[in-house]
Amino acid sequence: MTDLPVDELLTRLRAALGREFGEIRFWGFAVVRPSDRSWRLESVEREGSTLLLGLRDMAGPPLPALLSLDRPIGLTVSAHGLTFERAVRLGFDGHEAWPDADGRHYGLATPRGTGRFEIQGLPALTLQA
């Protein structure tokens, strides 16, 4: 895990452009389940403290959907994917998640409803091949 200044973080993420992922998880919750779809990292931008990752659905329209990470910390890049250990808020494709003030739980809002779950030491965001 590395905590990097935003410019270095963007450089590392841009080096990962073109990588494909089949699984997107917020604190372990499968926003995109394994093998449901294939997404490719198309772009990486910054708006203030928020990173915007443009992910293209390989079976969908050519325009990427945006995955937002507000104040991400702890980027790990591996052969299997990308992981961010912490973030203040995550959003993608109608799903949003945020840690509670207690640091042990996170809130989740999906198109199907809302919930509160234990973090259980899981990273905030996982993009896995």
Coordinates of C-alpha atoms in Angstrom, one line a residue:
M1 CA 0.0 0.0 0.0
T2 CA 1.3 3.5 -0.8
D3 CA 0.0 6.9 0.2
L4 CA 1.0 9.2 -2.6
P5 CA 0.5 12.8 -3.4
V6 CA -2.3 13.3 -5.9
D7 CA 0.0 13.9 -8.9
E8 CA 1.9 10.7 -8.3
L9 CA -1.3 8.8 -7.7
L10 CA -2.6 10.0 -11.1
T11 CA 0.6 9.0 -12.8
R12 CA 0.4 5.5 -11.4
L13 CA -3.3 5.2 -12.4
R14 CA -2.6 6.5 -15.9
A15 CA 0.0 3.7 -16.3
A16 CA -2.9 1.3 -15.6
L17 CA -5.0 2.7 -18.5
G18 CA -6.3 -0.1 -20.7
R19 CA -6.5 -2.7 -17.9
E20 CA -9.7 -4.7 -17.8
F21 CA -11.7 -5.7 -14.7
G22 CA -14.6 -8.0 -14.2
E23 CA -15.2 -7.3 -10.5
I24 CA -15.8 -4.0 -8.8
R25 CA -16.3 -4.0 -5.0
F26 CA -17.0 -1.3 -2.4
W27 CA -15.8 -2.6 1.0
G28 CA -16.4 -6.2 -0.3
F29 CA -19.8 -5.5 -1.7
A30 CA -20.0 -6.6 -5.3
V31 CA -21.1 -3.5 -7.3
V32 CA -20.2 -5.6 -10.4
R33 CA -20.2 -9.3 -9.7
P34 CA -17.4 -11.4 -11.0
S35 CA -18.0 -12.4 -14.7
D36 CA -21.1 -10.2 -15.0
R37 CA -19.4 -7.7 -17.2
S38 CA -16.0 -6.6 -18.3
W39 CA -14.8 -3.0 -17.7
R40 CA -11.7 -1.3 -19.1
L41 CA -10.0 1.7 -17.4
E42 CA -10.3 4.4 -20.1
S43 CA -9.5 7.6 -18.2
V44 CA -8.3 9.1 -14.9
E45 CA -9.1 12.6 -13.9
R46 CA -9.1 14.7 -10.8
E47 CA -11.7 17.2 -9.5
G48 CA -10.5 18.7 -6.3
S49 CA -10.1 15.8 -3.8
T50 CA -12.1 13.4 -6.0
L51 CA -10.6 11.0 -8.5
L52 CA -12.8 10.1 -11.5
L53 CA -12.0 6.8 -13.1
G54 CA -13.6 6.4 -16.5
L55 CA -14.6 2.7 -16.9
R56 CA -16.0 1.4 -20.2
D57 CA -18.4 -1.5 -20.3
M58 CA -16.8 -3.7 -23.0
A59 CA -20.3 -4.9 -24.0
G60 CA -22.0 -1.5 -23.8
P61 CA -21.8 2.0 -25.2
P62 CA -18.4 3.5 -26.1
L63 CA -18.7 6.3 -23.5
P64 CA -17.2 5.4 -20.1
A65 CA -19.1 5.4 -16.9
L66 CA -17.5 7.3 -14.0
L67 CA -16.4 5.7 -10.8
S68 CA -15.7 8.5 -8.2
L69 CA -13.5 8.2 -5.2
D70 CA -13.5 11.1 -2.8
R71 CA -10.2 11.5 -0.9
P72 CA -8.8 8.0 -1.7
I73 CA -5.8 6.7 0.3
G74 CA -3.6 3.6 -0.1
L75 CA -3.3 2.6 -3.7
T76 CA -2.0 -0.9 -4.5
V77 CA -1.5 -1.9 -8.1
S78 CA -1.0 -5.6 -8.7
A79 CA -1.2 -8.1 -11.5
H80 CA -4.8 -8.9 -10.3
G81 CA -6.1 -5.3 -10.2
L82 CA -6.2 -2.0 -8.3
T83 CA -7.1 -1.5 -4.6
F84 CA -7.7 1.7 -2.6
E85 CA -7.6 1.1 1.2
R86 CA -9.7 4.1 2.2
A87 CA -12.0 6.8 0.7
V88 CA -14.5 9.2 2.1
R89 CA -17.1 8.3 -0.5
L90 CA -17.4 6.0 -3.5
G91 CA -19.9 6.1 -6.4
F92 CA -20.5 4.1 -9.5
D93 CA -23.5 3.1 -11.7
G94 CA -26.2 4.1 -9.2
H95 CA -24.3 2.7 -6.2
E96 CA -22.8 4.9 -3.4
A97 CA -20.8 3.9 -0.3
W98 CA -19.2 5.8 2.6
P99 CA -17.6 4.8 5.9
D100 CA -19.5 5.6 9.2
A101 CA -17.9 7.8 11.8
D102 CA -17.1 4.8 13.9
G103 CA -14.7 3.5 11.2
R104 CA -16.0 -0.1 11.6
H105 CA -19.1 0.2 9.3
Y106 CA -20.0 1.6 5.9
G107 CA -23.3 2.8 4.5
L108 CA -24.4 1.6 1.1
A109 CA -27.1 3.0 -1.3
T110 CA -28.0 0.9 -4.4
P111 CA -30.8 1.2 -6.9
R112 CA -32.5 -1.6 -4.8
G113 CA -32.2 0.1 -1.3
T114 CA -29.8 1.1 1.4
G115 CA -27.9 -0.7 4.1
R116 CA -25.2 -0.6 6.7
F117 CA -22.5 -3.2 6.9
E118 CA -19.2 -4.0 8.8
I119 CA -16.0 -3.0 7.0
Q120 CA -14.2 -6.1 8.4
G121 CA -10.8 -4.8 7.4
L122 CA -11.7 -4.8 3.7
P123 CA -10.4 -2.1 1.3
A124 CA -12.7 0.7 0.2
L125 CA -12.4 -0.1 -3.5
T126 CA -11.2 -3.2 -5.4
L127 CA -11.1 -3.5 -9.2
Q128 CA -10.1 -7.0 -9.9
A129 CA -9.5 -8.9 -13.1

